[in-house]
Tab-separated table of C-alpha atoms (C1' of nucleotides) in Angstrom:
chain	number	residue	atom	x	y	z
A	1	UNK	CA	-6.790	112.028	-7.037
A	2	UNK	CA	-5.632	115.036	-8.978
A	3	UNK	CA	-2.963	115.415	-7.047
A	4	UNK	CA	-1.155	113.092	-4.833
A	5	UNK	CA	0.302	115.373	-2.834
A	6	UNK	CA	-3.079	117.510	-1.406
A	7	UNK	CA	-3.103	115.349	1.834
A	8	UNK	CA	0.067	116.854	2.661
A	9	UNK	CA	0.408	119.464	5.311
A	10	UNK	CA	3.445	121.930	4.493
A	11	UNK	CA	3.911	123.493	1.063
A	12	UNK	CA	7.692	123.189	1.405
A	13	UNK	CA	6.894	118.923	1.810
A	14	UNK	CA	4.764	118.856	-0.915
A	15	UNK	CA	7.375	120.821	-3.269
A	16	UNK	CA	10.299	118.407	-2.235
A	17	UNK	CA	7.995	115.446	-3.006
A	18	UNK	CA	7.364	116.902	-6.210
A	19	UNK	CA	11.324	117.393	-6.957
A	20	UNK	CA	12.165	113.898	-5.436
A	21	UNK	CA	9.313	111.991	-8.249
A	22	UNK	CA	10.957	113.870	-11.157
A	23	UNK	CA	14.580	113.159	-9.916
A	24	UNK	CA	14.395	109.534	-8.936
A	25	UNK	CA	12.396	108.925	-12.058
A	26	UNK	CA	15.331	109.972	-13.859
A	27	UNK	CA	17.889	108.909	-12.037
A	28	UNK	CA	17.292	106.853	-9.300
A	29	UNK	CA	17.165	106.753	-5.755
A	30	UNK	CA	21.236	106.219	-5.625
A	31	UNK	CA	21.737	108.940	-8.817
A	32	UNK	CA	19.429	111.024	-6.871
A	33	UNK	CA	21.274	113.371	-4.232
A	34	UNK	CA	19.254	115.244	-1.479
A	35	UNK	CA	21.206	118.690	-2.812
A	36	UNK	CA	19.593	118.364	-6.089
A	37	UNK	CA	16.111	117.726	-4.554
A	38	UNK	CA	16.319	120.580	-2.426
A	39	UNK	CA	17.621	122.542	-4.941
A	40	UNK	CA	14.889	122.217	-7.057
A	41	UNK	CA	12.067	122.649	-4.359
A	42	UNK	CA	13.634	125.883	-3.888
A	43	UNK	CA	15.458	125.280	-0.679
A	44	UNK	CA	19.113	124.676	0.775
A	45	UNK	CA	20.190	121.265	1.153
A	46	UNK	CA	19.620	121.143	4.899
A	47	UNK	CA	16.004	122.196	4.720
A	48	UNK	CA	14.630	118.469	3.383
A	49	UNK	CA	15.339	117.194	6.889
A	50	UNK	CA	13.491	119.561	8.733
A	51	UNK	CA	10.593	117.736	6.672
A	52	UNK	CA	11.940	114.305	6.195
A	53	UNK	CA	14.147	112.733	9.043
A	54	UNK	CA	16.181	110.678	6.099
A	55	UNK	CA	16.236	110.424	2.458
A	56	UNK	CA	14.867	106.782	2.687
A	57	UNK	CA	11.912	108.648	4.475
A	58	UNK	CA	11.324	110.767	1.687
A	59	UNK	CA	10.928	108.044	-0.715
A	60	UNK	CA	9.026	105.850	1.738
A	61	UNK	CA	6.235	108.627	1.663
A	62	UNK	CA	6.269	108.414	-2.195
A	63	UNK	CA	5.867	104.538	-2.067
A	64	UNK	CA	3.251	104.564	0.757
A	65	UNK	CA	1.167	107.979	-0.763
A	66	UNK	CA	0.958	105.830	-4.759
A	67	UNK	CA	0.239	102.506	-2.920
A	68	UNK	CA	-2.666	104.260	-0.663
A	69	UNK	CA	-4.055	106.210	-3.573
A	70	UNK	CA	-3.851	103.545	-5.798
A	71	UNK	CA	-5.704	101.158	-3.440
A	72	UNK	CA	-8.773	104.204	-2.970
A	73	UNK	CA	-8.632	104.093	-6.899
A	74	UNK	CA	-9.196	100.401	-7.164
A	75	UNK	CA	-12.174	100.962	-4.373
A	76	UNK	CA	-13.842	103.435	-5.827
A	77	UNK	CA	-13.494	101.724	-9.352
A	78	UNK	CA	-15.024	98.662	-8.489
A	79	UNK	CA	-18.183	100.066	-6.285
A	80	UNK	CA	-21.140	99.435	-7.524
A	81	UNK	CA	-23.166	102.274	-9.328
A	82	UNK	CA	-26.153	100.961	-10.806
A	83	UNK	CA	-28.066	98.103	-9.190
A	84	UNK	CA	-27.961	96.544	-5.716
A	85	UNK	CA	-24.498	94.559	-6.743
A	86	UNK	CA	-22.915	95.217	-10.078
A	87	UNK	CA	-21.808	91.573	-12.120
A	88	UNK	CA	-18.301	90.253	-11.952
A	89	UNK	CA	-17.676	91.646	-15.454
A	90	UNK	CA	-18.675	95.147	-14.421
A	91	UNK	CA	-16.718	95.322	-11.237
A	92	UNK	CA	-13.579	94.090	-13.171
A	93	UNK	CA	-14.056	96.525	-15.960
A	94	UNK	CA	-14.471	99.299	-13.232
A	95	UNK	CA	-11.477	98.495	-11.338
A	96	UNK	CA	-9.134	97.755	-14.119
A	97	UNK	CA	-10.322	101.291	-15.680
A	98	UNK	CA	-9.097	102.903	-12.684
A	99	UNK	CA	-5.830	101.490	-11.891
A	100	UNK	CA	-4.750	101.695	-15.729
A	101	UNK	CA	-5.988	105.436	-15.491
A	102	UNK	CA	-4.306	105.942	-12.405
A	103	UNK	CA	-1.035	104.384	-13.217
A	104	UNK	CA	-1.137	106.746	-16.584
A	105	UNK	CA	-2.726	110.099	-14.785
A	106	UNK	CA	0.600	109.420	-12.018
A	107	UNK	CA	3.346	107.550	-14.141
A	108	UNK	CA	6.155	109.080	-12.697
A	109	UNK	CA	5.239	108.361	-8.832
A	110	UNK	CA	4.341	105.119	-9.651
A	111	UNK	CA	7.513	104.444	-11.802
A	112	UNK	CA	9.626	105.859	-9.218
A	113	UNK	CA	7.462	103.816	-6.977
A	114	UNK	CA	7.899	99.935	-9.119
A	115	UNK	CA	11.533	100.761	-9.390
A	116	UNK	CA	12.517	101.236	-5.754
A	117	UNK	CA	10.448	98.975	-3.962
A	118	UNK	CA	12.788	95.917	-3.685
A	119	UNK	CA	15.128	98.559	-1.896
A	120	UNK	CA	12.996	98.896	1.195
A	121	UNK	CA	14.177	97.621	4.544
A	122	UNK	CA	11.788	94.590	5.667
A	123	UNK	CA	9.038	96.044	7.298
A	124	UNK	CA	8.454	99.072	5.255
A	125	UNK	CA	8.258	96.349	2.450
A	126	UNK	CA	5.971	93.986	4.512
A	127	UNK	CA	3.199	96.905	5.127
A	128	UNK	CA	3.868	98.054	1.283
A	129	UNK	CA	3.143	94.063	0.294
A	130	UNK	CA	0.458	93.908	2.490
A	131	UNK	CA	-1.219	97.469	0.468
A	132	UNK	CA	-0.048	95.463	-2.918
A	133	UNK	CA	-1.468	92.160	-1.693
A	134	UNK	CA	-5.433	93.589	-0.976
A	135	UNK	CA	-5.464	95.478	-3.952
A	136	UNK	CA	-4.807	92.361	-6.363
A	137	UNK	CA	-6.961	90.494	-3.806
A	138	UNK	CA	-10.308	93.010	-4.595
A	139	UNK	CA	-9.797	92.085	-8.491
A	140	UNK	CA	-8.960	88.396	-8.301
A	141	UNK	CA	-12.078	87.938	-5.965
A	142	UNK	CA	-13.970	89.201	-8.782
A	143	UNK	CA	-12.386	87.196	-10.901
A	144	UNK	CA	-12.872	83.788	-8.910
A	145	UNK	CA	-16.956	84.942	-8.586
A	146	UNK	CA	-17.191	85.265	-12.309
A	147	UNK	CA	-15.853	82.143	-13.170
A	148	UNK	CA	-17.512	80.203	-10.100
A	149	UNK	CA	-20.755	81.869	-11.542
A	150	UNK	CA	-19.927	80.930	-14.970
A	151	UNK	CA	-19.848	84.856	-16.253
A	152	UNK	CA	-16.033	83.961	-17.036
A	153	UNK	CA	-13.408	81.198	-18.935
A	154	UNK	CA	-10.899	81.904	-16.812
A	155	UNK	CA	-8.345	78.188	-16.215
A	156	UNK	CA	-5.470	80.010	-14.158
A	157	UNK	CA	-7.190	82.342	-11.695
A	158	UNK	CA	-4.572	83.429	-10.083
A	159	UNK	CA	-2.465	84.001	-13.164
A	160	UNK	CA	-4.572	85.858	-15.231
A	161	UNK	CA	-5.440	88.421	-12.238
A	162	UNK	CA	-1.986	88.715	-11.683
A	163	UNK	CA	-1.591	89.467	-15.456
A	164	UNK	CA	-4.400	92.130	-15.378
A	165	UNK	CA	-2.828	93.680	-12.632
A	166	UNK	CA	0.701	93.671	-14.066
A	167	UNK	CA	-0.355	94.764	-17.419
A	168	UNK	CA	-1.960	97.861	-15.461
A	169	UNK	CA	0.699	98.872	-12.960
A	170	UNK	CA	3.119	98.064	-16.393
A	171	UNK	CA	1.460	101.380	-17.950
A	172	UNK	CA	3.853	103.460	-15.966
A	173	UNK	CA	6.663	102.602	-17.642
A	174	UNK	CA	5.301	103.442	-21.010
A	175	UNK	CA	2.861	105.830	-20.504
A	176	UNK	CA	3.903	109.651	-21.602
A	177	UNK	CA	1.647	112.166	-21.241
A	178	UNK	CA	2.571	114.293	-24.090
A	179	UNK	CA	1.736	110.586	-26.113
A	180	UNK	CA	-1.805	110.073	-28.107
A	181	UNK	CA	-3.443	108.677	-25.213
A	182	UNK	CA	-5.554	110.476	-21.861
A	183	UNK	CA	-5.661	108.631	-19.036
A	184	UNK	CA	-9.283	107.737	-19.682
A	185	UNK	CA	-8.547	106.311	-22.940
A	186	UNK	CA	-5.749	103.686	-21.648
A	187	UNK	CA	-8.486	102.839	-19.285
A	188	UNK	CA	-10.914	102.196	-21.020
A	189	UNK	CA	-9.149	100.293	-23.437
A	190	UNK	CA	-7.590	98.305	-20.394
A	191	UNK	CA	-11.082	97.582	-19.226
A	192	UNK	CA	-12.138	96.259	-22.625
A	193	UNK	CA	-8.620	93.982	-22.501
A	194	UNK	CA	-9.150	92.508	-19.503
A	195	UNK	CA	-12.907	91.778	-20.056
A	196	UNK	CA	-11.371	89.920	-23.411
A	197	UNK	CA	-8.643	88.190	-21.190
A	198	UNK	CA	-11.590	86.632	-18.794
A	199	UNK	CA	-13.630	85.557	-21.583
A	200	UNK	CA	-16.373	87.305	-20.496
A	201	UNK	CA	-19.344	85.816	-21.729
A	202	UNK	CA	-22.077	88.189	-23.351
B	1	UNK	CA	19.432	81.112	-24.327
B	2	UNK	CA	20.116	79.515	-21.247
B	3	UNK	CA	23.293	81.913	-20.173
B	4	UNK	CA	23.388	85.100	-21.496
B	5	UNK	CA	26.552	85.371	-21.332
B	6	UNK	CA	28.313	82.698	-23.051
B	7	UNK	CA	28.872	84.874	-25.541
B	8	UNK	CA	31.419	86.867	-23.807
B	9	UNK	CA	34.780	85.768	-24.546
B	10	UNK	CA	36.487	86.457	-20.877
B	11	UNK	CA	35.659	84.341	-17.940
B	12	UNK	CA	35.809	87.210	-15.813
B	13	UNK	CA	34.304	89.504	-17.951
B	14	UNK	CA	31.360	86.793	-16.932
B	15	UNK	CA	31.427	86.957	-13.575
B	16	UNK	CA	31.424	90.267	-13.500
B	17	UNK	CA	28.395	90.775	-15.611
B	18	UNK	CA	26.631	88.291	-13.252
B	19	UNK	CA	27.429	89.983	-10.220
B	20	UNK	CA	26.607	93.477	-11.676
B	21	UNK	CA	23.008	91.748	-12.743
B	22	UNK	CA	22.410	90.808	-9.366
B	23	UNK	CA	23.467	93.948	-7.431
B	24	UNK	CA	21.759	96.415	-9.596
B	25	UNK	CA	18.674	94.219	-9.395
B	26	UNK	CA	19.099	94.690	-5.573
B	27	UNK	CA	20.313	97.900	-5.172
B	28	UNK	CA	19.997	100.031	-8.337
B	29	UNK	CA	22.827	101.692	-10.448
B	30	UNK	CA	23.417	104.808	-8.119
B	31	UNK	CA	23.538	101.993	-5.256
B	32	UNK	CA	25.853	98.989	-6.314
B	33	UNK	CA	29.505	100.150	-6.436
B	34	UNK	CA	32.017	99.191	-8.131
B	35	UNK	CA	33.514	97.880	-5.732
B	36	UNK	CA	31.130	95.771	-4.205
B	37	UNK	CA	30.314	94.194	-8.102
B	38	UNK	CA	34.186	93.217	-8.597
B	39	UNK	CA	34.350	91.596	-5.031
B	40	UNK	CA	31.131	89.362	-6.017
B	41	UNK	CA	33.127	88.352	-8.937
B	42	UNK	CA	35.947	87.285	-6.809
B	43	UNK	CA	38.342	90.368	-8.596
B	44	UNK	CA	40.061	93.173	-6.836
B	45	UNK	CA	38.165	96.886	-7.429
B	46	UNK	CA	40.458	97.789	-9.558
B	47	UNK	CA	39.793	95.156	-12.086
B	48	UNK	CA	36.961	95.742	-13.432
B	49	UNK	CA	38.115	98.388	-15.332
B	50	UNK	CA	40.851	95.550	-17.211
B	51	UNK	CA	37.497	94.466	-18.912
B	52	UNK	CA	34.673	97.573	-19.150
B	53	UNK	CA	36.174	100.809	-19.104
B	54	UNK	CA	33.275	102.894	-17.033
B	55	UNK	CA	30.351	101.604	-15.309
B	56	UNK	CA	28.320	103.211	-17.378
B	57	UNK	CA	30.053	100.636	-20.004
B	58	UNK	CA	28.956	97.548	-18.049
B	59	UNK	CA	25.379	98.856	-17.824
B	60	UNK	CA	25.045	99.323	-21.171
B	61	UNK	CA	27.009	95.687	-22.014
B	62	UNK	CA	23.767	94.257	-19.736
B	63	UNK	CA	21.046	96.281	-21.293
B	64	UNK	CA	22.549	95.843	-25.258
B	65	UNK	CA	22.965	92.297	-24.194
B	66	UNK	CA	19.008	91.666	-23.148
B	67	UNK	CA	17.733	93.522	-26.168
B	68	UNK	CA	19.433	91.541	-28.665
B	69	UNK	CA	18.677	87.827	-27.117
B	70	UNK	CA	15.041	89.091	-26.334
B	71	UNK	CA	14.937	90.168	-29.835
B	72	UNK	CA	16.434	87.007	-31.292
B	73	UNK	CA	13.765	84.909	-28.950
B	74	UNK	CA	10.799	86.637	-30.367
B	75	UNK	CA	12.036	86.167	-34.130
B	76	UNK	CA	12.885	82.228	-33.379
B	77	UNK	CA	9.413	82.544	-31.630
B	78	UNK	CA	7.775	83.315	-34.772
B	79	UNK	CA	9.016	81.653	-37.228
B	80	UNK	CA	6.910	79.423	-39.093
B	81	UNK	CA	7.109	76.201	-38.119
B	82	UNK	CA	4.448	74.208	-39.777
B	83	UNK	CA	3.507	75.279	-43.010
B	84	UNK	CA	4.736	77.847	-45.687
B	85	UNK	CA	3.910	80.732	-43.772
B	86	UNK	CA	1.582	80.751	-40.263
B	87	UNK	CA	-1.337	82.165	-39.234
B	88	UNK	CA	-1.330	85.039	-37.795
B	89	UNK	CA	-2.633	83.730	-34.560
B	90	UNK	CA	0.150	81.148	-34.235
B	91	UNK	CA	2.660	83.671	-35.042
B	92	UNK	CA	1.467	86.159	-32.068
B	93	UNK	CA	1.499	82.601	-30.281
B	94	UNK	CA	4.417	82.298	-30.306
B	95	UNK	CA	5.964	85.373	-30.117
B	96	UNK	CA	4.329	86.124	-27.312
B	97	UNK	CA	5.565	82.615	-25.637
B	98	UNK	CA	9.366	83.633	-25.996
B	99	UNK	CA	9.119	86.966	-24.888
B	100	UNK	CA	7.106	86.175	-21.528
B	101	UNK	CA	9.329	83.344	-21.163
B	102	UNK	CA	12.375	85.125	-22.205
B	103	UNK	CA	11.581	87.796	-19.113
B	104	UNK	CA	10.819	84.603	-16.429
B	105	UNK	CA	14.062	82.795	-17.509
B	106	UNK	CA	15.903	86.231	-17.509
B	107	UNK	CA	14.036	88.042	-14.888
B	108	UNK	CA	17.338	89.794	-12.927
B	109	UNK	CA	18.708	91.011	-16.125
B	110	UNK	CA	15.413	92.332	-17.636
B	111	UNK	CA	14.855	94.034	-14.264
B	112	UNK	CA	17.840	95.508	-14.056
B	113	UNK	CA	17.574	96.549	-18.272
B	114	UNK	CA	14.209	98.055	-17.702
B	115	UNK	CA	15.327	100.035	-14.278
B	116	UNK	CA	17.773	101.809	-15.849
B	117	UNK	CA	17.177	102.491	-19.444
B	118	UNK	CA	16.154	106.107	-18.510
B	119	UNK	CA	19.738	106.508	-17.583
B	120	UNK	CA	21.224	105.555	-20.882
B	121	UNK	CA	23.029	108.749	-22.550
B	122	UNK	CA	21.007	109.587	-26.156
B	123	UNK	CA	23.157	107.845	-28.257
B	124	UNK	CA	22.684	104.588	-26.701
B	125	UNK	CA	19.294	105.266	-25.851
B	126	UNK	CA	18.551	105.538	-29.548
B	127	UNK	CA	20.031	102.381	-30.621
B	128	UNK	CA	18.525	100.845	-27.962
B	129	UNK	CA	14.787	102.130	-28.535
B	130	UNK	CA	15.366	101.183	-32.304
B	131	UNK	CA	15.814	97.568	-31.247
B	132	UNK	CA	12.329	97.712	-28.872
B	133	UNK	CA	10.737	99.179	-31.839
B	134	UNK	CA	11.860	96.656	-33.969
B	135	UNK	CA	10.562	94.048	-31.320
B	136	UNK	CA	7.375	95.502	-30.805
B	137	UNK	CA	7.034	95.902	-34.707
B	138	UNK	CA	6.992	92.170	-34.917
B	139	UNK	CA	4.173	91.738	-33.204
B	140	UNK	CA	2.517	95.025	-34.467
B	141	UNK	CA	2.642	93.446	-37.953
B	142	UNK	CA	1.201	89.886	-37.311
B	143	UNK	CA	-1.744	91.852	-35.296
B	144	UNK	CA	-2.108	94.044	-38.144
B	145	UNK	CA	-2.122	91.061	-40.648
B	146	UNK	CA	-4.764	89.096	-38.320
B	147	UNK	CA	-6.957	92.280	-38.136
B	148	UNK	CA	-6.965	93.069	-41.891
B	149	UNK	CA	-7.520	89.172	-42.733
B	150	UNK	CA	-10.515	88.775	-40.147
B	151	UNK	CA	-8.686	86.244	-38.225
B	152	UNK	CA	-8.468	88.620	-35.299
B	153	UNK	CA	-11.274	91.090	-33.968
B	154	UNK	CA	-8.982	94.544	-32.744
B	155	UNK	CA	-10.037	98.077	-32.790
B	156	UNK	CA	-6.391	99.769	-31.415
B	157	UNK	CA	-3.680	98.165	-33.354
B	158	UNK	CA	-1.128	100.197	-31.412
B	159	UNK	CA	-2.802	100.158	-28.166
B	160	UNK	CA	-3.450	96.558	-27.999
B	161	UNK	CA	0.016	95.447	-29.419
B	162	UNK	CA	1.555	97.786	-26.795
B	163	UNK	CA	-0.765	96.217	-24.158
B	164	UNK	CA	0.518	92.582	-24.906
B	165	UNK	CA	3.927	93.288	-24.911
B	166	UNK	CA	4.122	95.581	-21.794
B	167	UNK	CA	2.279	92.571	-20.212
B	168	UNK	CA	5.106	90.376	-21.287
B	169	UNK	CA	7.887	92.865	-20.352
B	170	UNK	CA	6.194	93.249	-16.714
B	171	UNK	CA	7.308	89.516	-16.021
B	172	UNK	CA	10.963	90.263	-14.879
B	173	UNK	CA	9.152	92.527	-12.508
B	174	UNK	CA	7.262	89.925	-10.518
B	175	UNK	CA	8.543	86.451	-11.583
B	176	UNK	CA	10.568	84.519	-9.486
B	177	UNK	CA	12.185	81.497	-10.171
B	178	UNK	CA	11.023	79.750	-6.717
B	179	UNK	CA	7.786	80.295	-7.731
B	180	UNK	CA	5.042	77.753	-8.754
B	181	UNK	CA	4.869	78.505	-12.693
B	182	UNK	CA	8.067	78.020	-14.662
B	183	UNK	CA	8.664	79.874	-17.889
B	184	UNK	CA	7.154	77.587	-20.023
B	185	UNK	CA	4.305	78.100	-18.380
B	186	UNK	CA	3.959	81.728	-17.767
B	187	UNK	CA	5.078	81.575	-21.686
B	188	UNK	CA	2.103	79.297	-22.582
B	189	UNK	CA	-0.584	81.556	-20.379
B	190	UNK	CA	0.549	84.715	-21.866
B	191	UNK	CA	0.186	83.305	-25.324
B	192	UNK	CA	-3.603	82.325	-24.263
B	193	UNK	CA	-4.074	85.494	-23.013
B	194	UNK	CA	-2.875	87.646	-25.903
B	195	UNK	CA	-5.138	85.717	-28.298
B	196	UNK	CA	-7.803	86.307	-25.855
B	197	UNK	CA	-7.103	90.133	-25.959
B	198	UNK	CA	-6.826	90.051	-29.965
B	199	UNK	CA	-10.335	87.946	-30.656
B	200	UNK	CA	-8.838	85.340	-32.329
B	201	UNK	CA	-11.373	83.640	-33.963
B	202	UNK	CA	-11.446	79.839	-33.901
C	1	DC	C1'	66.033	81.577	-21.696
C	2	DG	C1'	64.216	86.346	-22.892
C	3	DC	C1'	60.470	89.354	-23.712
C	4	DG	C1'	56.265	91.637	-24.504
C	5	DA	C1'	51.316	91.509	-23.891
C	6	DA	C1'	47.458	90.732	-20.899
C	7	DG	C1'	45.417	90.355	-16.384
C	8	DA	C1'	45.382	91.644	-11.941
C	9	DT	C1'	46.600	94.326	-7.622
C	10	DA	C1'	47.556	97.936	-3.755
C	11	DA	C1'	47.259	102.472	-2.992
C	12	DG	C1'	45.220	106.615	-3.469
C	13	DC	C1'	43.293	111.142	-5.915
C	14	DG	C1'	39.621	114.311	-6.094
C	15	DT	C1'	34.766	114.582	-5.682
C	16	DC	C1'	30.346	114.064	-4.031
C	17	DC	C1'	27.425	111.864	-0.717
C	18	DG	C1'	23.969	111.740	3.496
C	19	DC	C1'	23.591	113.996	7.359
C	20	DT	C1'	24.856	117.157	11.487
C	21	DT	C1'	25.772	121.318	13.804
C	22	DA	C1'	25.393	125.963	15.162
C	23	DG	C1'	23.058	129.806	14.413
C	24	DT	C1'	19.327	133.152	12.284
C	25	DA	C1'	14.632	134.886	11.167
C	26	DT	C1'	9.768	134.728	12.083
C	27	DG	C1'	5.516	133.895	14.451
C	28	DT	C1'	2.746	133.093	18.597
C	29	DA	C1'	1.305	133.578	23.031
C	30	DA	C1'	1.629	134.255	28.160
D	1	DT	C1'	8.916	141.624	27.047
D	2	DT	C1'	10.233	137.212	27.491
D	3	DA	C1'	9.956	132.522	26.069
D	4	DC	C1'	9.545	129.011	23.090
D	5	DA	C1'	8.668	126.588	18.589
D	6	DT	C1'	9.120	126.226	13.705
D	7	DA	C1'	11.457	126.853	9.337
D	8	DC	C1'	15.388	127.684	7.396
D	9	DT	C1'	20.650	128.473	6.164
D	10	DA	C1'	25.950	128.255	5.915
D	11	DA	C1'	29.441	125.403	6.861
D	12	DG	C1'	31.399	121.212	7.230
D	13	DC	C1'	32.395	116.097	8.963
D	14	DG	C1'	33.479	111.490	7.836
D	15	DG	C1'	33.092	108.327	4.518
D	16	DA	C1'	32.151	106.152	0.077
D	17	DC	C1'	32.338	106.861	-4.676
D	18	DG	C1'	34.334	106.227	-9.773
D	19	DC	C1'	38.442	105.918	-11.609
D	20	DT	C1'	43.814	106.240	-12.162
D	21	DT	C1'	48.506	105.077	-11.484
D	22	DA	C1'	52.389	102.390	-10.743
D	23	DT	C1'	53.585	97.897	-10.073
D	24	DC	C1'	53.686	92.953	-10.165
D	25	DT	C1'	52.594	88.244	-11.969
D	26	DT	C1'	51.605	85.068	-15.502
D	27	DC	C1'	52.135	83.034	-19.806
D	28	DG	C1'	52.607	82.234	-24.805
D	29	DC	C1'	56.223	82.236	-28.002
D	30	DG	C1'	60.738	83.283	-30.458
DNA sequence: CGCGAAGATAAGCGTCCGCTTAGTATGTAA
DNA sequence: TTACATACTAAGCGGACGCTTATCTTCGCG
């Protein structure tokens, strides 16, 4: 969770990830050349595709590495800590907090990460909506059990999830970590939003 | 409101701004060419440059374009419409409305505006974060008003004003117009939902 | 009709792109 | 020692890029 790229084998991969975030975040995947990423990791411009068989690759493993994490975050943020099943309320709160938090704590994968995605060939795209698709789904199943148990006022179900969850992922954009906000605190107030955005009932 | 473009005095000055909306939506600035933009607009490559001098130029035409109509639908979106002056409340109403329905009506071209703006040289990127501020300021102000009046029940002025309008900005990135909700509608939900998020009191 | 301005084009310049190739250094293990 | 694999580099191929130039067409207007 600290860092995305831990999972990753070779030091050299995990350095040209690092240089391709911060170059396709500022200027995208077509501004981007595979010089200046290997430049920056500290190697020649031939050395990326002894790691990476393509650039497209190399960005695919961004995409897939925020989408995986992200869904673990979601998980983890919505299992239940106290009794034997935590309320609706509490598993939305928990869940929210983390993928606000996440989507602050790694803004610039997850930027790079919104901005390319319509660029990926069908399938890659299908596996990456499916990943998208099941982490909305664990939040707006909470959603549809607190209003079916009357915990929430929600009218549009599916709306308003997919409002939380855009309003989350949306913090990437924004977010700065140098700005007056931790990732904790944009989580926590995100929690406290979206509780207000279900109605939650006290 | 409905074209944003009928403004522009030259027909093909329109079509190319069309065509660029669409292929940088697709395929990013780095990744739509020049040439492929002035053959969607039906004009030799060579053309283009009879009406925007760079690329760069174009891009910028789009982005300063969005900015001022979003801007322009958010003031026209609150401006009192009943009474002397509005509440609060139904000012954030419907500000909010316009700009969520602004970015579902406009969804390409807000896409493409918020894609890129990292790209924009500092001059332009100045002027164009003075005219987000000055959005965002809108609707800072009417939250501020509600929360010092007691219409409204917020703790982070900043943070939640952010919140709603990131929320509302987010809309170009998933709306699509063959989709079940039209603008109206995604413009009448958000509104719900941001006086959810403030506590407006009834 | 005569003429200049505006809009458009065909051709192409120089540069940078993704990626390949051929070859080198290093480590491991039979 | 030989043999092979992995990580890396220098050099460069073919092509696409943004943009320019020189040229032509069109058209309003005296």
């Amino acid at each position: 969770m600290e860092d995305l790229w831990e999972g990753v084998e070779s030091e050299a991969a995990r350095r040209l990830l690092r240089a391709a975030v911060e170059l396709l975040a500022a200027r995208g995947y077509g501004g981007a050349s595979t010089r200046e990423i290997a430049e920056r990791a500290g190697l020649s411009p031939a050395a990326m595709y002894v790691h990476f068989p393509t650039k497209a690759e190399l960005l695919y493993t961004i995409i897939h590495t925020v989408h995986v994490t992200a869904h673990a975050a979601v998980v983890a943020g919505g299992s239940a800590r106290g009794g034997v099943r935590d309320s609706p309320a509490a598993m939305v709160r928990g869940m929210v907090y983390a993928l606000a938090a996440f989507h602050s704590r790694h803004q610039l994968a997850a930027r790079v990460t919104q901005n390319e995605l319509a660029a990926l060939p069908p399938a890659q795209w299908a596996t990456i909506r499916g990943m998208r698709d099941a982490t909305e789904g664990l939040i707006l199943a909470e959603v549809a059990r607190g209003a079916a148990g009357g915990e929430f006022d929600v009218a549009d179900l599916t709306g308003t999830s997919r409002a939380i969850v855009s309003m989350c992922v949306d913090v990437a954009r924004w977010y700065h970590p140098e700005g007056p906000r931790t990732p904790d605190e944009v989580g926590a107030l995100y929690a406290h939003l979206a509780a207000r955005m279900l109605g939650v009932k006290p």
